Coordinates of C-alpha atoms in Angstrom, one line a residue:
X1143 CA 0.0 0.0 0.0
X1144 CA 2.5 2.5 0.9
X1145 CA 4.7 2.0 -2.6
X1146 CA 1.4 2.5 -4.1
X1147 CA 0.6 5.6 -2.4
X1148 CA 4.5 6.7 -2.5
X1149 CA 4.1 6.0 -7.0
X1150 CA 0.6 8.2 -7.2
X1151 CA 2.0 11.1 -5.1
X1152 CA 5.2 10.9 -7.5
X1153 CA 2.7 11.3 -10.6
X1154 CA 0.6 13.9 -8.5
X1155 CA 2.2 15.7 -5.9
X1156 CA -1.2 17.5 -5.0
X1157 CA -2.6 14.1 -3.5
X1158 CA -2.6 14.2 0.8
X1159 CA -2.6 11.3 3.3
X1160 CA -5.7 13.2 5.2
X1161 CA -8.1 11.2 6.9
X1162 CA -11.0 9.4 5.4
X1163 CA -13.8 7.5 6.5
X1164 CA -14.3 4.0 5.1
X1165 CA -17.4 2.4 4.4
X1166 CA -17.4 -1.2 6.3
X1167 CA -21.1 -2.4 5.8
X1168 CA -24.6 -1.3 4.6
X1169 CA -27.8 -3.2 6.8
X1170 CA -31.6 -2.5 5.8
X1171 CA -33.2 -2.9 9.1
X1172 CA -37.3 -4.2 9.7
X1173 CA -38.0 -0.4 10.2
X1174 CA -37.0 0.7 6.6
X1175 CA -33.3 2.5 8.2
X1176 CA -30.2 2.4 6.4
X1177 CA -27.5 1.9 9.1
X1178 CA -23.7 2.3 7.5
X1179 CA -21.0 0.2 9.2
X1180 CA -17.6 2.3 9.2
X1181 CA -14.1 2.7 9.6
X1182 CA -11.7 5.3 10.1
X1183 CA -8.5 5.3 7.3
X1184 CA -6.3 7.8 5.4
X1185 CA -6.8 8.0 1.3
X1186 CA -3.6 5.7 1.1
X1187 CA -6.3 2.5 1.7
X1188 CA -7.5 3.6 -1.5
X1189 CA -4.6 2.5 -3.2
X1190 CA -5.0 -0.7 -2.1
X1191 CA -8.2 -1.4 -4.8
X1192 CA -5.1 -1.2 -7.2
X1193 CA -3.4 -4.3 -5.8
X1194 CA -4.8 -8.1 -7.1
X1195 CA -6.0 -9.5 -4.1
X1196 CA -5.4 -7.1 -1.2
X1197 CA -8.5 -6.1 1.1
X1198 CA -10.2 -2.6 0.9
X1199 CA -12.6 -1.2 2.0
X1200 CA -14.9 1.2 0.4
X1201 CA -15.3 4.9 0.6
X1202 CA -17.8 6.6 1.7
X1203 CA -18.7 10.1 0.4
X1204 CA -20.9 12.9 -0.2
X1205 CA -22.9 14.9 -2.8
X1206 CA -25.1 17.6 -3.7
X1207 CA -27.9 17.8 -6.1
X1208 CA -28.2 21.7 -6.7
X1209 CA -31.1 22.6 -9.0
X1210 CA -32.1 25.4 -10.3
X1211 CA -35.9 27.1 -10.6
X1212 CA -35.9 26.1 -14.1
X1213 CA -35.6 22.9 -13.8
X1214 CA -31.6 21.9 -14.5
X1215 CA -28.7 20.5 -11.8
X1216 CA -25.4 21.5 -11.2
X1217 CA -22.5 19.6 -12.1
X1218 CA -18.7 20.3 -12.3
X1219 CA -15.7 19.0 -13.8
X1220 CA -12.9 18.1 -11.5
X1221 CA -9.7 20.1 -12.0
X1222 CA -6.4 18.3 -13.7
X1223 CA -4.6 18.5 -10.1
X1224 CA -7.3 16.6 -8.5
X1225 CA -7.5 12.6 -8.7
X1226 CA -10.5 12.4 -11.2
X1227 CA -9.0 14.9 -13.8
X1228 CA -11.5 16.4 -16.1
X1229 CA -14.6 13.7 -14.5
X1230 CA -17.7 15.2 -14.5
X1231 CA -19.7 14.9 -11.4
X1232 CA -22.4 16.2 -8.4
X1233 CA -20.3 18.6 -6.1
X1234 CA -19.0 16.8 -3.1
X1235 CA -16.0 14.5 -2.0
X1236 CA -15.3 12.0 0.6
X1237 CA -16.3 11.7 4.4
X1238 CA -14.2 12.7 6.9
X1239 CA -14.1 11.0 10.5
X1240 CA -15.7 12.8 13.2
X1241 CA -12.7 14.9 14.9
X1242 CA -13.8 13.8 18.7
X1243 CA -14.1 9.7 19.6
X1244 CA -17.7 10.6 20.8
X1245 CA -19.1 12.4 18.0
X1246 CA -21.4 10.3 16.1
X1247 CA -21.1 10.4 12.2
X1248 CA -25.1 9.6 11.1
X1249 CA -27.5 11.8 9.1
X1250 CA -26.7 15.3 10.6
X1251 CA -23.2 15.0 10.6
X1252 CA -23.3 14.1 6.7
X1253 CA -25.6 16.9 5.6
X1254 CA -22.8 19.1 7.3
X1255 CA -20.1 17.7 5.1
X1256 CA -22.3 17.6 1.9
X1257 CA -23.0 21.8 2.6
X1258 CA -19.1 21.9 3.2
X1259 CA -18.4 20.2 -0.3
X1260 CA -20.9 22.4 -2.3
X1261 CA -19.1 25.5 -0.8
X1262 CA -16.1 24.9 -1.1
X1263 CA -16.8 23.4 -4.8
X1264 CA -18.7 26.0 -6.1
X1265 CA -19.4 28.9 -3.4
X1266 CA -22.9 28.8 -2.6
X1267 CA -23.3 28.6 0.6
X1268 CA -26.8 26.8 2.0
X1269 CA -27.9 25.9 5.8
X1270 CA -27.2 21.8 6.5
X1271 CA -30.4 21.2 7.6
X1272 CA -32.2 22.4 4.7
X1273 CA -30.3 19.6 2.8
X1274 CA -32.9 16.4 2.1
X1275 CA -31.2 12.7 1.8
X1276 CA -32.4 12.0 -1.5
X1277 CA -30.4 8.9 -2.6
X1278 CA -27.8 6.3 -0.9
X1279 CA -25.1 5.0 -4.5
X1280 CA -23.4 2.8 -4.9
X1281 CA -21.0 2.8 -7.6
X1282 CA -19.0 0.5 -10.2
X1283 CA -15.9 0.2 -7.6
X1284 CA -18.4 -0.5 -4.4
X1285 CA -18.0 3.5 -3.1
X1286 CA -20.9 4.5 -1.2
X1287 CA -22.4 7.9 -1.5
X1288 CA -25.0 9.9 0.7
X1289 CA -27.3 12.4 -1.9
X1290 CA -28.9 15.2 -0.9
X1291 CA -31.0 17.5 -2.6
X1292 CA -30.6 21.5 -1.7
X1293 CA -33.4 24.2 -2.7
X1294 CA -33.3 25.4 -6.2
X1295 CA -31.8 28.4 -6.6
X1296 CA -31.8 30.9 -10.0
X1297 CA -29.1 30.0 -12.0
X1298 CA -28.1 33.5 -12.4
X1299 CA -27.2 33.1 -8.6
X1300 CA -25.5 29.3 -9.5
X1301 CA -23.2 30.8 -11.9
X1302 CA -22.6 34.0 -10.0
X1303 CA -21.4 32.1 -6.9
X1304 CA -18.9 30.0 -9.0
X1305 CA -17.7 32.7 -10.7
X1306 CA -16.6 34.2 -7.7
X1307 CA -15.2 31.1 -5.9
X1308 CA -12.9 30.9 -9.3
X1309 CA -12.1 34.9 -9.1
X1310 CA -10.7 34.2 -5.3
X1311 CA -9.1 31.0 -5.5
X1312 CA -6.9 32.5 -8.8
X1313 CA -6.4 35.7 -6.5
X1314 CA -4.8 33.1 -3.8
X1315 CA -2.9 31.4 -6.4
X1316 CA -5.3 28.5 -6.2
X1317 CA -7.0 25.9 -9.1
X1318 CA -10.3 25.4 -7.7
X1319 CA -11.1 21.7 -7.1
X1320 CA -14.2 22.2 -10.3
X1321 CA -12.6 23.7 -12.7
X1322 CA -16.1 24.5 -14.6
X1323 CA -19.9 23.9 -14.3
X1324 CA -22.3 23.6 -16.4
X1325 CA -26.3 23.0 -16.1
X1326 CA -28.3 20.3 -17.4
X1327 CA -31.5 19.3 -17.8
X1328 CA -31.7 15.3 -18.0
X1329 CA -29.0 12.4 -19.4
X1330 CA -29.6 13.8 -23.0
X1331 CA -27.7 16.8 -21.9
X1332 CA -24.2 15.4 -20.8
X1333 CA -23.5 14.7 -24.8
X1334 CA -22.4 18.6 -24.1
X1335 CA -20.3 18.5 -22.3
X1336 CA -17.8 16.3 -23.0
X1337 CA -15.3 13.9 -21.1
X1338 CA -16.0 11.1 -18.1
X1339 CA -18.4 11.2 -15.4
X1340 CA -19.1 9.3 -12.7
X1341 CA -21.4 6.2 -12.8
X1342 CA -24.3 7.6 -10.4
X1343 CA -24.3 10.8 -12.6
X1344 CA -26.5 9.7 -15.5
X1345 CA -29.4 7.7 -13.8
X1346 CA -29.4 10.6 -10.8
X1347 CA -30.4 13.0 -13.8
X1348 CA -33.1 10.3 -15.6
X1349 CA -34.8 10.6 -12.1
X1350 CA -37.2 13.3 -10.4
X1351 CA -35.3 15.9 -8.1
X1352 CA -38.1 15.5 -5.2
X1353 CA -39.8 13.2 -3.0

């Protein structure tokens, strides 16, 4: 694991070793609640998917389903320093482990990372609690991912927020970690643009935004 981690930070020397939260089990109980098993790591596990034959465990992450009032989602591009360059997908990113031993990492404590992603991602800033879990993902690799939906806003607003996340990162000297956004519609309307996306991405936009 750690010459696999030591080879990807060689190729990109913007990766960290920051903690991570890995996803050790998914039960449906009698009373229709999802409990998540999990475990704390550092994104050096994830290396380990890389290996034939070594145990991993999943990530688990979050993302945000920001629509607009007329009727189109947000989605972003990740920037060529991050480790999905040019992948189309929801704003959001992987959990973090709660900071104290005591602090529980359920519902609430995901909707706060899921509001941190989207403003750090694309500067629009929206209360945790007026986040909705919408979908639990799972993708190709066996990542699991917590959606939730935020209120629509104009997309005037949308753009103007990203445009001034982009304006102060490049003032710091800073890619941001979306490197461009663009609003769409339904799965008809990632022909344009081009270049990968994440798995989830097309049936999240073949489905309703509500309920």
């Amino acid at each position: 694991m750690d010459r696999a981690w030591d080879e990807a930070v060689r190729v990109n020397p913007a990766f960290f070793d920051g903690p991570a939260v890995g996803c050790a089990g998914l039960e449906w109980r009698p009373e229709r609640e999802l409990v998540i098993s999990w475990s704390r790591m550092t994104y050096r596990h994830r290396t380990l998917r890389r290996i034939p034959g070594a145990p991993w465990l999943p990530s688990l992450f979050v993302a945000v389903l920001q629509p607009t009032d007329d009727g189109r989602l947000l989605v972003g591009r990740m920037a060529g320093w991050t480790a999905a360059p040019g992948r189309w997908q929801l704003p959001g990113g992987s959990v973090e482990p709660p900071s104290g031993a005591d602090e529980p990492l359920d519902a609430a404590a995901l909707r706060g990372h899921a509001a941190r992603e989207l403003a750090e991602e694309t500067g629009i800033g929206t209360d945790p609690a007026g986040l909705a879990l919408w979908r639990v993902v799972r993708t190709d690799v066996g990542s699991v991912g917590a959606l939730f939906l935020a209120p629509p806003l104009p997309a005037s607003r949308v753009r103007e927020r990203f445009e001034a996340l982009v304006s102060a990162e490049a003032a710091a000297g800073r890619v941001p970690e979306l490197d461009r956004i663009a609003l769409v519609r339904s799965p008809a309307g990632l022909a344009e643009p081009r270049g990968p996306r994440v798995d989830y991405l097309e049936p999240v936009l073949g489905q309703p935004w509500s309920g």
